[in-house]
Short mmCIF file of C-alpha atoms and ligand atoms in Angstrom, two decimals:
data_model
loop_
_atom_site.label_atom_id
_atom_site.label_comp_id
_atom_site.label_asym_id
_atom_site.label_seq_id
_atom_site.Cartn_x
_atom_site.Cartn_y
_atom_site.Cartn_z
CA MET A 1 0.00 0.00 0.00
CA MET A 2 2.70 2.38 1.03
CA ALA A 3 4.78 1.56 -2.03
CA LEU A 4 1.91 2.28 -4.35
CA PHE A 5 1.38 5.62 -2.71
CA ASP A 6 5.06 6.44 -3.12
CA ILE A 7 5.08 5.68 -6.81
CA PHE A 8 2.07 7.90 -7.25
CA ARG A 9 3.83 10.71 -5.44
CA ARG A 10 7.15 10.38 -7.15
CA THR A 11 5.80 10.55 -10.65
CA ARG A 12 3.59 13.49 -9.84
CA MET A 13 4.86 16.78 -11.12
CA LYS A 14 3.73 19.97 -9.40
CA SER A 15 0.52 20.99 -11.09
CA ALA A 16 1.62 24.58 -11.68
CA ALA A 17 4.63 23.32 -13.64
CA ILE A 18 2.38 21.15 -15.76
CA ALA A 19 0.09 24.12 -16.36
CA LYS A 20 3.01 26.24 -17.47
CA ASP A 21 4.34 23.58 -19.86
CA ARG A 22 0.94 23.13 -21.42
CA LEU A 23 0.41 26.87 -21.78
CA GLN A 24 3.78 27.38 -23.43
CA ILE A 25 2.76 24.97 -26.15
CA ILE A 26 -0.82 26.22 -26.60
CA VAL A 27 0.15 29.87 -26.62
CA ALA A 28 2.97 29.36 -29.11
CA ARG A 29 0.72 27.37 -31.39
CA GLU A 30 -2.10 29.89 -31.28
CA ARG A 31 0.21 32.82 -31.83
CA SER A 32 1.65 31.20 -34.92
CA THR A 33 -1.80 30.74 -36.41
CA THR A 34 -3.45 34.00 -35.41
CA ARG A 35 -0.55 36.39 -35.70
CA GLN A 36 0.82 36.78 -39.16
CA ALA A 37 3.22 34.02 -40.02
CA PRO A 38 5.32 34.15 -43.15
CA TRP A 39 3.82 32.42 -46.19
CA TYR A 40 6.60 29.84 -46.38
CA LEU A 41 6.15 28.46 -42.87
CA PRO A 42 3.96 25.46 -43.78
CA GLN A 43 6.27 24.54 -46.63
CA LEU A 44 9.33 24.92 -44.41
CA GLN A 45 7.68 22.65 -41.88
CA GLN A 46 7.05 20.01 -44.56
CA GLU A 47 10.58 20.08 -45.88
CA LEU A 48 12.20 19.99 -42.46
CA LEU A 49 10.02 17.02 -41.67
CA GLN A 50 11.17 15.15 -44.74
CA VAL A 51 14.80 15.72 -43.85
CA ILE A 52 14.39 14.57 -40.26
CA ALA A 53 12.32 11.56 -41.28
CA LYS A 54 15.36 10.28 -43.13
CA TYR A 55 17.17 9.78 -39.84
CA GLU A 56 14.51 9.35 -37.16
CA HIS A 57 11.13 7.72 -37.02
CA ILE A 58 8.92 10.63 -36.19
CA ASP A 59 5.28 11.34 -35.93
CA VAL A 60 4.14 14.33 -37.95
CA GLU A 61 1.84 15.37 -35.13
CA THR A 62 4.72 15.86 -32.75
CA VAL A 63 6.50 18.44 -34.85
CA THR A 64 5.84 22.12 -34.43
CA VAL A 65 7.49 25.02 -36.14
CA ASN A 66 6.99 28.40 -34.56
CA LEU A 67 8.08 31.87 -35.34
CA ASP A 68 8.37 34.09 -32.30
CA THR A 69 9.32 37.69 -31.94
CA THR A 70 11.25 38.44 -28.78
CA ASP A 71 12.83 41.84 -28.23
CA GLY A 72 12.53 42.63 -31.88
CA ALA A 73 14.43 39.53 -33.00
CA GLU A 74 12.63 36.74 -34.78
CA VAL A 75 13.28 33.27 -33.50
CA LEU A 76 12.39 30.22 -35.53
CA GLU A 77 11.72 27.39 -33.14
CA LEU A 78 11.53 23.79 -34.20
CA ASN A 79 10.08 21.30 -31.75
CA ILE A 80 10.28 17.58 -32.34
CA VAL A 81 9.21 14.96 -29.86
CA LEU A 82 11.08 11.75 -30.50
CA PRO A 83 9.21 8.59 -29.59
CA GLU A 84 10.31 6.86 -26.38
CA ASP A 85 11.69 3.81 -28.14
CA SER A 86 13.31 5.92 -30.75
CA ALA A 87 16.28 4.24 -32.21
CA PRO A 88 17.93 6.03 -35.05
CA ILE A 89 17.63 4.27 -38.35
CA ARG A 90 20.89 2.34 -38.50
CA ALA A 91 22.07 3.01 -41.93
CA PRO A 92 20.60 5.71 -44.04
CA VAL A 93 18.73 4.19 -46.86
CA ILE A 94 20.25 5.59 -49.93
CA GLU A 95 18.50 4.89 -53.11
CA MET A 96 20.90 4.53 -55.92
CA THR A 97 19.46 6.29 -58.78
CA SER A 98 21.52 7.40 -61.64
CA TYR A 99 20.74 10.59 -63.29
CA PRO A 100 21.78 11.46 -66.76
CA ALA A 101 24.68 13.83 -66.68
CA MET B 1 -5.57 64.58 -22.89
CA ALA B 2 -8.27 62.16 -21.81
CA LYS B 3 -7.24 58.51 -21.63
CA VAL B 4 -9.45 55.56 -22.52
CA VAL B 5 -8.64 52.39 -20.56
CA VAL B 6 -10.32 49.04 -21.29
CA ILE B 7 -10.60 46.34 -18.64
CA THR B 8 -10.60 43.10 -20.61
CA SER B 9 -9.84 39.39 -20.25
CA GLY B 10 -11.46 37.09 -22.75
CA LYS B 11 -12.45 34.59 -20.10
CA GLY B 12 -15.54 35.36 -18.03
CA GLY B 13 -15.72 35.80 -14.29
CA VAL B 14 -12.05 36.61 -13.72
CA GLY B 15 -12.72 39.97 -12.04
CA LYS B 16 -13.13 42.59 -14.79
CA THR B 17 -16.13 44.32 -13.27
CA THR B 18 -14.62 44.20 -9.78
CA THR B 19 -11.48 45.74 -11.27
CA ALA B 20 -13.30 48.36 -13.36
CA ALA B 21 -15.21 49.54 -10.29
CA SER B 22 -12.20 49.72 -8.00
CA PHE B 23 -9.82 51.08 -10.61
CA ALA B 24 -12.20 53.91 -11.57
CA THR B 25 -13.04 54.67 -7.95
CA GLY B 26 -9.36 54.67 -7.01
CA ILE B 27 -8.35 57.03 -9.81
CA ALA B 28 -11.21 59.42 -9.03
CA SER B 29 -10.37 59.38 -5.31
CA LEU B 30 -6.93 60.69 -6.24
CA GLY B 31 -8.57 63.71 -7.83
CA HIS B 32 -8.98 62.73 -11.49
CA LYS B 33 -12.35 63.16 -13.12
CA THR B 34 -13.34 59.65 -14.19
CA VAL B 35 -16.23 57.84 -15.85
CA VAL B 36 -16.64 54.07 -15.90
CA ILE B 37 -18.74 52.56 -18.71
CA ASP B 38 -20.44 49.17 -18.59
CA PHE B 39 -20.17 47.54 -22.03
CA ASP B 40 -21.81 44.32 -20.92
CA VAL B 41 -25.10 44.86 -22.72
CA GLY B 42 -27.80 42.49 -21.50
CA LEU B 43 -25.82 41.42 -18.45
CA ARG B 44 -25.06 44.67 -16.75
CA ASN B 45 -23.71 44.45 -13.24
CA LEU B 46 -21.24 47.28 -12.88
CA ASP B 47 -24.11 49.32 -11.40
CA LEU B 48 -24.51 46.66 -8.69
CA VAL B 49 -20.82 46.55 -7.82
CA MET B 50 -20.80 50.37 -7.73
CA GLY B 51 -24.00 50.38 -5.65
CA CYS B 52 -25.97 52.70 -7.92
CA GLU B 53 -28.43 50.23 -9.46
CA ARG B 54 -31.48 52.05 -8.13
CA ARG B 55 -30.45 55.28 -9.77
CA VAL B 56 -30.24 53.92 -13.31
CA VAL B 57 -32.70 55.73 -15.54
CA TYR B 58 -31.05 55.84 -18.95
CA ASP B 59 -28.16 53.79 -20.25
CA LEU B 60 -25.49 53.62 -22.94
CA VAL B 61 -27.89 52.20 -25.53
CA ASN B 62 -30.40 55.02 -24.91
CA VAL B 63 -27.62 57.54 -25.50
CA ILE B 64 -26.43 55.87 -28.68
CA LYS B 65 -29.99 55.62 -30.01
CA LYS B 66 -30.44 59.30 -29.12
CA GLU B 67 -33.28 58.49 -26.73
CA ALA B 68 -31.45 60.34 -23.97
CA LYS B 69 -28.71 62.93 -23.63
CA LEU B 70 -25.37 61.77 -22.29
CA HIS B 71 -25.66 63.85 -19.11
CA GLN B 72 -29.01 62.23 -18.37
CA ALA B 73 -27.48 58.77 -18.40
CA LEU B 74 -24.41 59.59 -16.29
CA ILE B 75 -24.80 58.65 -12.62
CA LYS B 76 -22.77 60.71 -10.17
CA ASP B 77 -21.15 58.68 -7.43
CA LYS B 78 -22.19 59.71 -3.93
CA ARG B 79 -18.93 58.79 -2.21
CA VAL B 80 -16.19 60.03 -4.50
CA ASP B 81 -16.09 63.44 -6.14
CA GLY B 82 -15.65 63.47 -9.89
CA LEU B 83 -16.68 59.84 -10.38
CA TYR B 84 -19.48 58.87 -12.76
CA VAL B 85 -21.02 55.61 -13.98
CA LEU B 86 -22.48 55.06 -17.44
CA PRO B 87 -24.58 51.89 -17.15
CA ALA B 88 -25.28 49.28 -19.81
CA SER B 89 -28.81 48.43 -20.78
CA GLN B 90 -30.62 45.24 -19.93
CA THR B 91 -31.84 44.88 -23.50
CA ARG B 92 -31.43 41.46 -25.00
CA ASP B 93 -30.41 42.93 -28.33
CA LYS B 94 -26.66 42.39 -28.45
CA ASP B 95 -26.39 44.51 -31.57
CA ALA B 96 -27.73 47.58 -29.82
CA LEU B 97 -24.23 49.05 -29.82
CA ASP B 98 -22.48 50.14 -32.99
CA LEU B 99 -18.95 51.34 -33.51
CA GLU B 100 -19.94 54.78 -34.72
CA GLY B 101 -22.29 55.39 -31.81
CA VAL B 102 -19.73 54.23 -29.26
CA GLY B 103 -17.12 56.46 -30.91
CA GLU B 104 -19.37 59.50 -30.61
CA VAL B 105 -20.09 58.85 -26.93
CA ILE B 106 -16.41 58.41 -26.14
CA GLU B 107 -15.51 61.61 -28.04
CA GLU B 108 -18.06 63.52 -25.99
CA LEU B 109 -16.83 61.97 -22.72
CA LYS B 110 -13.25 62.92 -23.59
CA LYS B 111 -14.22 66.57 -23.37
CA LYS B 112 -15.38 66.19 -19.77
CA PHE B 113 -13.26 63.46 -18.21
CA GLU B 114 -9.59 62.65 -17.67
CA PHE B 115 -10.12 58.90 -17.57
CA ILE B 116 -12.70 56.79 -19.38
CA ILE B 117 -12.73 53.25 -18.05
CA CYS B 118 -14.46 50.60 -20.17
CA ASP B 119 -15.66 47.40 -18.47
CA SER B 120 -15.62 44.79 -21.22
CA PRO B 121 -17.98 41.84 -21.47
CA ALA B 122 -16.42 38.36 -21.50
CA GLY B 123 -15.49 36.70 -24.77
CA ILE B 124 -13.57 37.83 -27.80
CA GLU B 125 -16.55 38.58 -29.99
CA ARG B 126 -18.18 41.82 -31.02
CA GLY B 127 -19.05 43.10 -27.53
CA ALA B 128 -15.51 42.72 -26.27
CA GLN B 129 -14.11 44.20 -29.48
CA LEU B 130 -16.36 47.26 -29.17
CA ALA B 131 -15.22 47.80 -25.58
CA MET B 132 -11.54 47.76 -26.58
CA TYR B 133 -11.80 49.53 -29.93
CA PHE B 134 -11.09 53.09 -28.80
CA ALA B 135 -8.70 52.22 -25.96
CA ASP B 136 -5.35 53.90 -25.36
CA GLU B 137 -4.37 51.45 -22.65
CA ALA B 138 -5.63 48.05 -21.53
CA LEU B 139 -5.70 46.23 -18.23
CA VAL B 140 -5.62 42.55 -19.09
CA VAL B 141 -7.25 40.89 -16.10
CA THR B 142 -5.94 37.35 -15.69
CA ASN B 143 -6.35 34.59 -13.13
CA PRO B 144 -3.36 32.29 -12.52
CA GLU B 145 -5.03 29.43 -14.31
CA VAL B 146 -4.63 27.84 -17.76
CA SER B 147 -7.81 28.88 -19.53
CA SER B 148 -7.56 32.46 -18.30
CA VAL B 149 -3.94 32.83 -19.44
CA ARG B 150 -4.76 31.38 -22.82
CA ASP B 151 -7.70 33.76 -23.27
CA SER B 152 -5.58 36.71 -22.21
CA ASP B 153 -3.11 35.85 -24.92
CA ARG B 154 -5.88 35.84 -27.52
CA VAL B 155 -7.15 39.17 -26.23
CA LEU B 156 -3.64 40.59 -26.59
CA GLY B 157 -3.74 39.51 -30.22
CA LEU B 158 -7.00 41.43 -30.70
CA LEU B 159 -5.71 44.53 -28.93
CA ASP B 160 -2.80 44.44 -31.37
CA ALA B 161 -4.93 44.08 -34.48
CA LYS B 162 -8.61 44.96 -34.16
CA THR B 163 -8.58 48.40 -32.59
CA TYR B 164 -8.62 52.01 -33.71
CA ARG B 165 -4.95 52.41 -32.88
CA ALA B 166 -3.99 49.27 -34.81
CA GLU B 167 -6.14 50.05 -37.83
CA ASN B 168 -4.80 53.59 -38.09
CA ASN B 169 -1.15 52.70 -37.56
CA LEU B 170 -0.96 54.72 -34.36
CA GLU B 171 1.19 53.80 -31.41
CA PRO B 172 -0.10 50.42 -30.15
CA ILE B 173 -2.37 50.15 -27.12
CA LYS B 174 -0.33 49.98 -23.92
CA CYS B 175 -1.19 46.69 -22.23
CA HIS B 176 -0.78 45.94 -18.53
CA LEU B 177 -1.07 42.61 -16.77
CA LEU B 178 -3.27 42.51 -13.69
CA LEU B 179 -3.23 39.14 -11.97
CA THR B 180 -6.29 38.70 -9.77
CA ARG B 181 -7.46 36.05 -7.31
CA TYR B 182 -3.84 35.30 -6.51
CA ASN B 183 -3.21 32.84 -3.72
CA VAL B 184 0.39 32.99 -2.50
CA LYS B 185 0.04 29.84 -0.41
CA GLN B 186 -0.96 27.78 -3.41
CA VAL B 187 1.78 29.34 -5.53
CA LYS B 188 4.39 28.42 -2.93
CA LYS B 189 3.14 24.83 -2.94
CA GLY B 190 3.45 24.68 -6.71
CA GLU B 191 -0.28 24.38 -7.13
CA MET B 192 -0.85 27.70 -8.85
CA LEU B 193 0.94 29.57 -11.64
CA SER B 194 3.14 32.31 -10.22
CA VAL B 195 3.42 35.94 -11.33
CA ASP B 196 6.69 35.06 -13.04
CA ASP B 197 5.14 32.15 -14.91
CA VAL B 198 2.31 34.29 -16.25
CA LEU B 199 4.61 37.19 -17.10
CA GLU B 200 6.89 34.86 -19.02
CA LEU B 201 3.95 33.41 -20.94
CA LEU B 202 2.23 36.68 -21.82
CA GLY B 203 5.20 39.02 -22.06
CA ILE B 204 3.50 42.30 -21.15
CA PRO B 205 4.35 44.80 -18.39
CA PHE B 206 3.17 43.85 -14.91
CA LEU B 207 0.84 46.21 -13.09
CA GLY B 208 0.20 44.16 -9.97
CA VAL B 209 -1.60 41.34 -8.19
CA ILE B 210 -4.89 41.36 -6.34
CA PRO B 211 -4.95 38.61 -3.75
CA GLU B 212 -7.87 36.22 -3.46
CA SER B 213 -9.93 37.81 -0.72
CA LYS B 214 -13.29 37.26 0.91
CA TYR B 215 -13.68 41.02 1.17
CA VAL B 216 -14.30 41.23 -2.58
CA LEU B 217 -17.56 39.37 -2.12
CA SER B 218 -18.65 41.36 0.92
CA ALA B 219 -17.83 44.61 -0.91
CA SER B 220 -19.93 43.60 -3.90
CA ASN B 221 -22.71 42.46 -1.58
CA ALA B 222 -22.74 45.96 -0.14
CA GLY B 223 -22.29 47.78 -3.46
CA THR B 224 -19.05 49.41 -2.32
CA PRO B 225 -15.97 49.11 -4.55
CA VAL B 226 -13.44 47.11 -2.53
CA VAL B 227 -10.78 49.79 -3.06
CA LEU B 228 -12.67 52.04 -0.63
CA ASP B 229 -11.82 49.63 2.19
CA ASP B 230 -8.08 49.96 2.56
CA ALA B 231 -8.01 47.66 5.58
CA ASN B 232 -8.12 44.54 3.41
CA GLU B 233 -5.53 43.18 1.00
CA ALA B 234 -7.68 43.34 -2.13
CA GLY B 235 -8.44 47.00 -1.47
CA GLN B 236 -4.78 47.72 -0.83
CA GLY B 237 -3.83 45.81 -3.98
CA TYR B 238 -6.17 47.97 -6.07
CA LEU B 239 -4.83 51.18 -4.49
CA ASP B 240 -1.28 50.11 -5.37
CA VAL B 241 -2.37 49.33 -8.91
CA VAL B 242 -4.00 52.73 -9.34
CA SER B 243 -0.95 54.56 -8.00
CA ARG B 244 1.38 52.56 -10.24
CA PHE B 245 -0.84 53.23 -13.22
CA LEU B 246 -0.64 56.95 -12.49
CA GLY B 247 3.14 56.74 -12.54
CA GLU B 248 4.06 56.27 -8.91
CA ASP B 249 6.78 53.74 -8.16
CA ARG B 250 5.33 51.34 -5.60
CA PRO B 251 6.91 48.07 -4.52
CA HIS B 252 4.87 44.96 -5.25
CA ARG B 253 3.13 43.43 -2.26
CA PHE B 254 1.29 40.19 -1.64
CA LEU B 255 3.87 38.10 -3.47
CA GLU B 256 5.17 36.53 -0.27
CA GLU B 257 3.34 34.56 2.33
CA LYS B 258 2.45 36.41 5.48
CA LYS B 259 4.26 34.85 8.37
CA GLY B 260 1.91 33.27 10.86
CA PHE B 261 2.35 33.55 14.60
CA PHE B 262 4.38 30.36 14.99
CA LYS B 263 6.57 31.07 12.01
CA ARG B 264 7.35 34.51 13.37
CA LEU B 265 7.99 33.07 16.78
CA PHE B 266 10.44 30.47 15.59
CA GLY B 267 11.82 32.39 12.65
CA ALA B 268 11.07 29.44 10.40
CA ASN B 269 10.59 30.04 6.75
N1 ATP C 301 -9.63 39.12 -5.78
C1 ATP C 301 -10.77 38.41 -5.64
N2 ATP C 301 -10.94 37.60 -4.56
C2 ATP C 301 -12.08 36.88 -4.41
N3 ATP C 301 -13.11 36.91 -5.26
C3 ATP C 301 -13.02 37.69 -6.36
C4 ATP C 301 -11.85 38.48 -6.60
N4 ATP C 301 -12.05 39.16 -7.77
C5 ATP C 301 -13.26 38.81 -8.21
N5 ATP C 301 -13.87 37.94 -7.38
C6 ATP C 301 -15.22 37.34 -7.51
O1 ATP C 301 -15.30 36.69 -8.77
C7 ATP C 301 -16.61 36.83 -9.31
C8 ATP C 301 -16.52 37.42 -10.71
O2 ATP C 301 -16.04 38.75 -10.62
P1 ATP C 301 -16.42 39.86 -11.69
O3 ATP C 301 -17.90 39.96 -11.84
O4 ATP C 301 -15.68 41.08 -11.36
O5 ATP C 301 -15.81 39.18 -12.99
P2 ATP C 301 -16.02 39.60 -14.52
O6 ATP C 301 -14.73 39.29 -15.19
O7 ATP C 301 -16.53 40.98 -14.62
O8 ATP C 301 -17.16 38.60 -14.97
P3 ATP C 301 -17.95 38.64 -16.39
O9 ATP C 301 -17.00 38.06 -17.39
O10 ATP C 301 -19.13 37.76 -16.14
O11 ATP C 301 -18.29 40.06 -16.66
C9 ATP C 301 -17.40 37.68 -8.34
O12 ATP C 301 -18.17 36.86 -7.53
C10 ATP C 301 -16.33 38.38 -7.53
O13 ATP C 301 -16.79 38.68 -6.23
MG1 MG C 302 -18.24 41.78 -15.68
#
């Protein structure tokens, strides 16, 4: 009984910290959609995804690209959540295609 | 130059009306001629918090529809000199207000008052946008809680884009964060977002905190803005906020736990 209680306690993060984490994500996402984002952002997101997918198994849903303005400087932030059991793809699969010179 | 200040939040029930009443009363009590307008058409309650509900004859909608003159609708406060209330109507017609009409009323008020305080309805729709449209400054009332912070962020987006200042490329509306219903004990235990957390998330200048206080309810029960009772923390918080808004440099209070008797006795922390 005691042990169970302990596990419950240990894994519990302070709720304010959870709230802050969640808000950071929501707020960034909503700002990028409501405030004017550059036209190329969706395309950039797609292309970055393709590059990363070559090396890591990733879920499209877990990738966010945000453009933030802090103190007048624009910061492009790329967030990728790698799956827990993420093992890098061992050898890059290189398709041998020959192109005419 | 008269200043138009909107009290806004997005989320409902966070303390806009409480703030509008105390902020306006506080400013007027320091000698500035002030009017506070209720923009919550259909759900007016600023008159109740100000304790003048029985003296409402005409309202903002009557003035806009030219059914009454502005001076007929203004209610003079009986406690504080130079303080007036312009009530909202109880009409169910949400479209009773229009931008042009509101603009005319505010222009006329600017000739007579130093501060025009607009109590916004909840939401981010038309009513809230009308209340903020002519603002020079905004008090973004936020509770330390996820949905309130998120709504405040959306309201900040609107203040930046859908207002007279934004649409005419004037200097942007000056936004201030007012964190209300703050409970230091819960913050210390990690159960409530702190001032720093909210400031980091919203990134606007900090005007102050109003502690969670039972006196807010008793003040609204009595129809007396809580700022008039400077013996309680909420009243003191509002007085600080008013002074800071008017340019005075006041240290922030209510961010640390008050030491109880035993803690003082043993010097524990
Ligand atoms: N600092 C505080 N401590 C305790 N209670 C508070 C505090 N501030 C506001 N309240 C209470 O919260 C409730 C909502 O307050 P208020 O009517 O001012 O919010 P509002 O934002 O104007 O709501 P609405 O969005 O419906 O217009 C009221 O019952 C009020 O007494
Ligand atoms: Mg209200």
